[in-house]
Amino acid sequence: MFMSNDHNLLAELIEALRCLPGVGAKSAQRMAFHLLERDRGGGVRLSKVLDEAMQRIGHCQSCRNFSESAECAICANGSRDASLLCVVETPADLLAVEQATGYRGRYFVLMGRLSPLDGLGPRELGVELLTGRLADGAVRELVIATNPTVEGEATSHWLGQLARTAGVRATRLAHGVPLGGELEYVDRSTLAHAFGSRQVLDD
Amino acid sequence: MFMSNDHNLLAELIEALRCLPGVGAKSAQRMAFHLLERDRGGGVRLSKVLDEAMQRIGHCQSCRNFSESAECAICANGSRDASLLCVVETPADLLAVEQATGYRGRYFVLMGRLSPLDGLGPRELGVELLTGRLADGAVRELVIATNPTVEGEATSHWLGQLARTAGVRATRLAHGVPLGGELEYVDRSTLAHAFGSRQVLDD
């Protein structure tokens, strides 16, 4: 792609940058030129951290979130409430809950959602580990925070059954009109759901 | 930024990815999770190529373009016409000319444009190397392909003077209405320029 057919490091760099999500040929080229022209230090640092991260980051043995150590910082934190277990689909969802809410319980990261077409079943989502945690007696509430998509809802249903089997209370994040949203612009299914789930106002 | 205040490799990776242009906190997070979840091989490869590229890619000694060797592939290519020298601002511009046109001459990459406020003067743009090439007798036409911006025009003017001093013919890329463009939507200054530079139709 870059001006010659023999070995070409710049072409290789541009090609390698395309493994990043949302980065096409043009952005990759821009990134390569930017690093070479203006930020070689940043490039070298990125290379080092990237290599270390790819080699050393694994999964927490109790919640499946990304972690460098056998147990992640949240699971290792004794001050977090072990009676609450929040199930999310991805580490990014965990981060969103962690940053937006005052939740101080534990997490379980499915690293996906039930999706038979993608080969993602209960085993891939860590069902053994999860049932183990539900069975150990510490957890009293399973907060289901899967996404409100078709697959997320199916996953939520399955999680609810797991909780019921283990005798643990299951709760689901509330769905409805987002704060600051205007009814006029809220999509139909959200509005229909919010209408159907309307709540009694306390006096 | 990521769930703890002690040493955290994932947070470091997200931070390091932000050295890429156009990548903010959210994209960096998405990239890190993507590599960890789905493409560790790509991440390792990117790390290796990045390191090698940052260390080994320098500038061609005759045209200043990026090159791993002392002379880039274009300068080293004996079949390219040494009587034509096209001056561009950046390696990306060179690539654009190379891909869009049938130009078979040589290049000179300024690695910038005259911009006193940014500390970019003739010396930073490689004036010594360029005057050397204009003086060696091989170049008969200097094709000025700087961008049609204020700074690019100033640079073009300066390059024209250098060529005149060296007794070399200077040409400038044509400016006007882009092919496929509609007059209605062309910006005023381009249209005014195109109108002023109208050309006689051959019969």
XYZ file of C-alpha atoms in Angstrom:
406
model
C 0.000 0.000 0.000
C 2.844 2.455 0.611
C 4.849 3.180 -2.520
C 6.872 0.012 -2.875
C 6.579 -3.714 -3.018
C 9.622 -4.608 -0.955
C 9.687 -4.727 2.843
C 8.341 -1.459 4.145
C 8.083 -0.692 7.817
C 5.783 2.293 7.402
C 3.287 0.226 5.405
C 3.473 -2.453 8.085
C 2.799 0.102 10.807
C -0.225 1.487 8.949
C -1.524 -2.045 8.438
C -0.934 -2.988 12.088
C -2.809 0.092 13.338
C -5.899 -1.129 11.504
C -6.412 -3.806 14.164
C -7.827 -0.981 16.308
C -11.617 -0.716 16.148
C -12.940 2.095 13.979
C -9.567 2.677 12.338
C -9.554 2.411 8.552
C -6.771 2.922 6.028
C -6.931 6.703 6.133
C -6.998 7.058 9.935
C -4.233 4.485 10.294
C -2.092 6.497 7.906
C -2.826 9.678 9.831
C -1.949 7.983 13.124
C 1.323 6.621 11.760
C 2.385 10.002 10.380
C 1.354 11.748 13.585
C 3.450 9.439 15.745
C 6.457 9.636 13.423
C 6.329 13.390 13.002
C 5.257 14.557 16.392
C 5.166 11.941 19.098
C 7.791 9.221 18.869
C 8.007 9.116 22.643
C 4.281 8.406 22.870
C 4.622 5.705 20.226
C 7.425 3.955 22.077
C 5.502 4.149 25.332
C 2.340 2.807 23.681
C 4.339 -0.075 22.238
C 5.722 -1.030 25.648
C 2.435 -0.758 27.556
C 0.574 -2.580 24.789
C 2.964 -5.505 24.869
C 2.856 -5.724 28.650
C -0.947 -5.458 28.718
C -1.469 -8.124 26.043
C 0.822 -10.521 27.905
C -0.188 -9.859 31.477
C -3.859 -8.883 31.640
C -6.041 -11.912 32.281
C -9.384 -12.408 33.996
C -10.243 -12.116 37.686
C -10.907 -15.576 39.048
C -14.019 -14.526 40.906
C -15.728 -11.957 38.659
C -14.132 -12.526 35.213
C -13.324 -8.845 34.784
C -9.949 -7.952 33.266
C -7.226 -8.065 35.882
C -3.459 -8.358 36.072
C -3.670 -10.311 39.303
C -5.657 -13.456 40.107
C -8.269 -11.312 41.851
C -9.239 -7.839 40.612
C -9.114 -4.705 42.762
C -12.874 -4.707 43.368
C -13.086 -8.370 44.413
C -9.996 -7.956 46.596
C -11.519 -4.923 48.306
C -12.865 -6.159 51.633
C -14.960 -3.031 52.200
C -17.287 -3.803 49.276
C -20.631 -5.340 50.149
C -20.471 -9.078 49.381
C -24.253 -9.476 49.683
C -24.831 -7.555 46.433
C -23.755 -9.026 43.102
C -24.254 -6.952 39.950
C -24.084 -8.828 36.652
C -22.936 -6.859 33.594
C -22.168 -7.924 30.052
C -18.786 -6.277 29.583
C -15.956 -4.563 31.484
C -17.076 -1.296 29.834
C -20.543 -1.731 31.382
C -18.939 -2.371 34.776
C -16.989 0.851 34.368
C -20.156 2.765 33.467
C -22.004 1.481 36.567
C -18.970 2.145 38.737
C -18.614 5.717 37.514
C -22.297 6.691 37.485
C -23.723 5.064 40.575
C -22.788 4.806 44.220
C -22.951 1.008 44.043
C -20.582 -0.563 46.576
C -21.280 -4.257 46.027
C -19.431 -6.799 43.892
C -19.670 -7.555 40.181
C -19.816 -10.467 37.822
C -18.803 -9.846 34.213
C -20.332 -12.216 31.654
C -17.897 -11.096 28.918
C -20.787 -11.298 26.475
C -24.472 -12.146 26.394
C -26.463 -15.230 25.483
C -26.113 -15.403 21.735
C -26.378 -18.920 20.296
C -25.586 -17.698 16.777
C -22.205 -16.410 18.009
C -21.611 -19.607 19.957
C -22.134 -17.851 23.281
C -24.025 -20.092 25.698
C -24.110 -20.336 29.507
C -20.741 -22.082 29.605
C -19.002 -19.247 27.714
C -20.574 -16.707 30.065
C -19.103 -18.421 33.110
C -22.246 -20.110 34.439
C -20.220 -22.453 36.657
C -18.423 -19.635 38.411
C -21.645 -17.651 38.762
C -23.717 -20.513 40.235
C -20.815 -21.155 42.593
C -20.983 -17.571 43.818
C -24.770 -17.669 44.130
C -24.512 -20.907 46.133
C -21.877 -19.774 48.638
C -24.459 -18.011 50.803
C -22.952 -14.543 50.836
C -24.995 -13.102 47.969
C -28.506 -11.942 48.846
C -29.364 -9.866 45.810
C -28.430 -10.361 42.168
C -28.626 -6.992 40.365
C -29.106 -7.790 36.681
C -27.603 -4.993 34.589
C -27.521 -6.577 31.134
C -28.373 -4.291 28.233
C -32.014 -3.707 27.258
C -31.527 -5.427 23.893
C -33.167 -8.639 22.724
C -30.115 -10.685 23.676
C -29.621 -8.774 26.911
C -33.249 -9.428 27.884
C -32.883 -13.139 27.151
C -29.733 -13.162 29.259
C -31.563 -11.336 32.034
C -34.338 -13.940 31.964
C -31.780 -16.749 32.239
C -29.972 -14.960 35.102
C -33.292 -14.544 36.907
C -33.841 -18.290 36.718
C -30.356 -18.984 38.068
C -31.055 -16.666 41.008
C -34.423 -18.273 41.689
C -32.838 -21.738 41.674
C -30.249 -20.531 44.182
C -32.883 -18.820 46.331
C -31.371 -15.374 45.743
C -33.487 -12.269 45.088
C -33.031 -10.955 41.547
C -33.519 -7.301 40.559
C -33.276 -5.624 37.176
C -32.259 -2.050 36.340
C -35.297 0.163 35.729
C -36.081 1.012 32.135
C -37.987 4.050 30.951
C -37.673 7.614 29.733
C -34.076 8.806 30.237
C -33.565 11.796 32.532
C -33.439 15.008 30.557
C -35.141 13.274 27.643
C -38.263 14.701 26.034
C -41.219 12.423 25.442
C -41.495 13.754 21.910
C -38.082 12.375 21.033
C -38.073 9.145 23.033
C -38.354 6.045 20.850
C -41.698 4.254 20.798
C -40.740 1.046 22.559
C -39.074 2.903 25.437
C -42.127 5.143 25.804
C -44.515 2.183 25.683
C -42.419 0.415 28.323
C -42.284 3.525 30.528
C -46.038 3.963 30.200
C -46.733 0.347 31.075
C -44.373 0.461 34.060
C -45.740 3.747 35.457
C -45.349 4.047 39.198
C -47.587 5.356 41.962
C -46.479 8.749 43.268
C -45.942 8.892 46.993
C -47.805 11.716 48.729
C -9.291 6.476 35.801
C -9.942 2.752 35.987
C -11.320 1.644 39.347
C -8.278 1.904 41.546
C -5.510 4.200 42.572
C -2.688 1.674 42.667
C -0.687 0.566 39.650
C -3.084 -0.517 36.934
C -1.969 -1.812 33.568
C -5.356 -1.416 31.894
C -5.554 2.247 32.916
C -2.028 2.719 31.594
C -2.959 1.114 28.279
C -6.013 3.360 27.907
C -3.888 6.401 28.719
C -1.145 5.365 26.291
C -3.637 4.880 23.436
C -4.624 8.527 23.787
C -1.364 9.570 22.153
C -3.045 8.587 18.866
C -4.646 11.546 17.062
C -8.431 11.772 17.380
C -8.533 9.235 20.199
C -10.172 10.459 23.403
C -10.857 8.702 26.686
C -13.894 6.813 25.412
C -12.334 5.575 22.159
C -9.142 4.608 23.961
C -11.186 2.522 26.380
C -13.048 0.890 23.509
C -9.762 0.115 21.738
C -8.206 -1.394 24.859
C -11.217 -3.611 25.532
C -11.397 -4.642 21.883
C -7.759 -5.727 21.810
C -8.017 -7.563 25.141
C -11.281 -9.306 24.311
C -10.907 -10.041 20.666
C -7.514 -9.387 19.177
C -4.545 -9.983 21.456
C -2.525 -11.198 18.489
C -3.149 -7.922 16.680
C -2.174 -6.017 19.820
C 1.109 -7.879 20.173
C 1.873 -7.381 16.497
C 1.040 -3.664 16.706
C 3.327 -3.329 19.717
C 6.243 -4.926 17.861
C 5.817 -2.996 14.615
C 5.279 0.256 16.500
C 8.473 -0.151 18.458
C 10.472 -1.058 15.363
C 8.974 1.821 13.357
C 9.606 4.423 16.086
C 13.237 3.314 16.367
C 14.107 2.726 12.736
C 12.124 5.081 10.526
C 14.104 8.231 9.817
C 14.194 10.647 6.908
C 15.488 10.089 3.387
C 18.703 12.031 2.952
C 17.716 13.412 -0.423
C 13.971 14.109 -0.175
C 13.278 14.157 3.602
C 10.377 11.710 3.279
C 10.079 8.992 5.926
C 12.385 6.089 5.155
C 14.022 3.178 6.944
C 17.088 3.410 4.747
C 19.306 6.400 4.039
C 17.564 6.865 0.698
C 13.836 6.196 0.223
C 12.419 3.836 -2.392
C 11.433 6.660 -4.737
C 14.806 8.433 -4.623
C 16.589 5.104 -5.023
C 14.489 4.229 -8.049
C 16.666 4.974 -11.075
C 13.727 4.863 -13.483
C 12.103 7.991 -12.029
C 12.640 11.213 -13.922
C 15.315 13.248 -12.107
C 14.503 16.396 -14.102
C 11.168 16.819 -12.295
C 11.058 17.692 -8.606
C 7.686 17.943 -6.884
C 7.635 19.771 -3.532
C 4.945 18.729 -1.062
C 4.315 19.716 2.545
C 3.917 16.269 4.114
C 4.430 12.556 3.435
C 0.626 12.242 3.297
C 0.547 14.780 0.449
C 3.267 12.832 -1.361
C 1.162 9.712 -1.019
C -1.901 11.507 -2.379
C 0.014 12.744 -5.452
C 1.597 9.336 -5.942
C -1.756 7.540 -5.817
C -3.804 9.996 -7.884
C -1.463 11.088 -10.626
C 0.853 9.410 -13.102
C 3.762 11.558 -11.922
C 7.067 9.735 -12.382
C 9.515 12.380 -11.188
C 11.131 12.859 -7.784
C 9.838 14.533 -4.641
C 10.964 16.861 -1.935
C 9.046 16.790 1.348
C 9.159 19.994 3.387
C 7.759 18.268 6.504
C 5.745 21.413 7.144
C 5.130 24.829 5.630
C 6.481 28.304 6.305
C 4.901 29.226 9.606
C 6.907 31.692 11.678
C 4.478 31.463 14.610
C 5.201 27.724 14.884
C 8.914 28.340 14.518
C 8.962 26.857 11.013
C 11.288 28.822 8.770
C 13.329 27.915 5.669
C 15.930 26.083 7.757
C 13.323 23.755 9.316
C 11.893 23.010 5.876
C 15.287 21.837 4.621
C 16.200 24.829 2.471
C 19.859 23.780 2.333
C 19.067 20.339 0.977
C 16.566 21.784 -1.493
C 18.874 24.488 -2.848
C 21.530 21.806 -3.172
C 19.196 19.711 -5.310
C 18.148 22.709 -7.416
C 21.805 23.581 -7.966
C 23.023 20.169 -9.050
C 21.831 20.676 -12.615
C 19.562 17.641 -12.917
C 16.289 19.381 -11.999
C 14.628 21.329 -14.810
C 11.164 21.836 -13.343
C 10.093 22.423 -9.762
C 6.444 21.348 -9.357
C 5.106 23.235 -6.350
C 2.354 21.202 -4.712
C 1.953 22.969 -1.382
C -1.588 23.320 -0.103
C -3.767 26.231 -1.273
C -3.888 27.729 2.233
C -2.448 31.047 3.326
C 0.701 29.400 4.649
C 0.915 27.047 1.682
C 0.699 30.011 -0.711
C 3.436 31.863 1.175
C 5.546 28.716 1.014
C 4.821 28.430 -2.694
C 5.939 32.024 -3.242
C 9.193 31.357 -1.402
C 9.780 28.145 -3.362
C 9.194 30.054 -6.609
C 11.922 32.499 -5.616
C 14.343 29.666 -4.802
C 13.669 28.149 -8.237
C 14.164 31.479 -9.985
C 17.474 32.022 -8.177
C 18.613 28.574 -9.294
C 17.412 29.162 -12.853
C 14.879 26.325 -12.647
C 11.352 26.591 -14.073
C 8.711 26.586 -11.315
C 5.141 25.360 -11.833
C 2.215 25.303 -9.445
C -0.716 22.878 -9.293
C -3.828 24.338 -10.951
C -6.548 25.612 -8.642
C -10.206 25.908 -9.506
C -13.545 24.182 -9.409
C -13.030 20.514 -8.403
C -14.128 17.856 -10.885
C -17.644 16.676 -10.132
C -18.271 19.818 -8.093
C -21.244 22.061 -8.750
C -20.708 25.812 -9.069
C -23.599 26.381 -6.689
C -21.766 24.630 -3.875
C -18.184 25.699 -4.553
C -16.862 28.178 -1.990
C -16.568 31.800 -3.099
C -12.806 32.170 -3.112
C -12.344 29.020 -5.198
C -14.987 30.197 -7.644
C -13.455 33.681 -7.842
C -10.044 32.129 -8.474
C -11.422 29.767 -11.121
C -13.203 32.661 -12.822
C -10.101 34.829 -12.807
C -7.934 31.974 -14.118
C -10.340 30.957 -16.901
C -8.633 29.401 -19.855
C -9.090 29.686 -23.603
C -10.792 26.654 -25.126
C -8.908 25.059 -27.968
C -10.982 24.581 -31.098
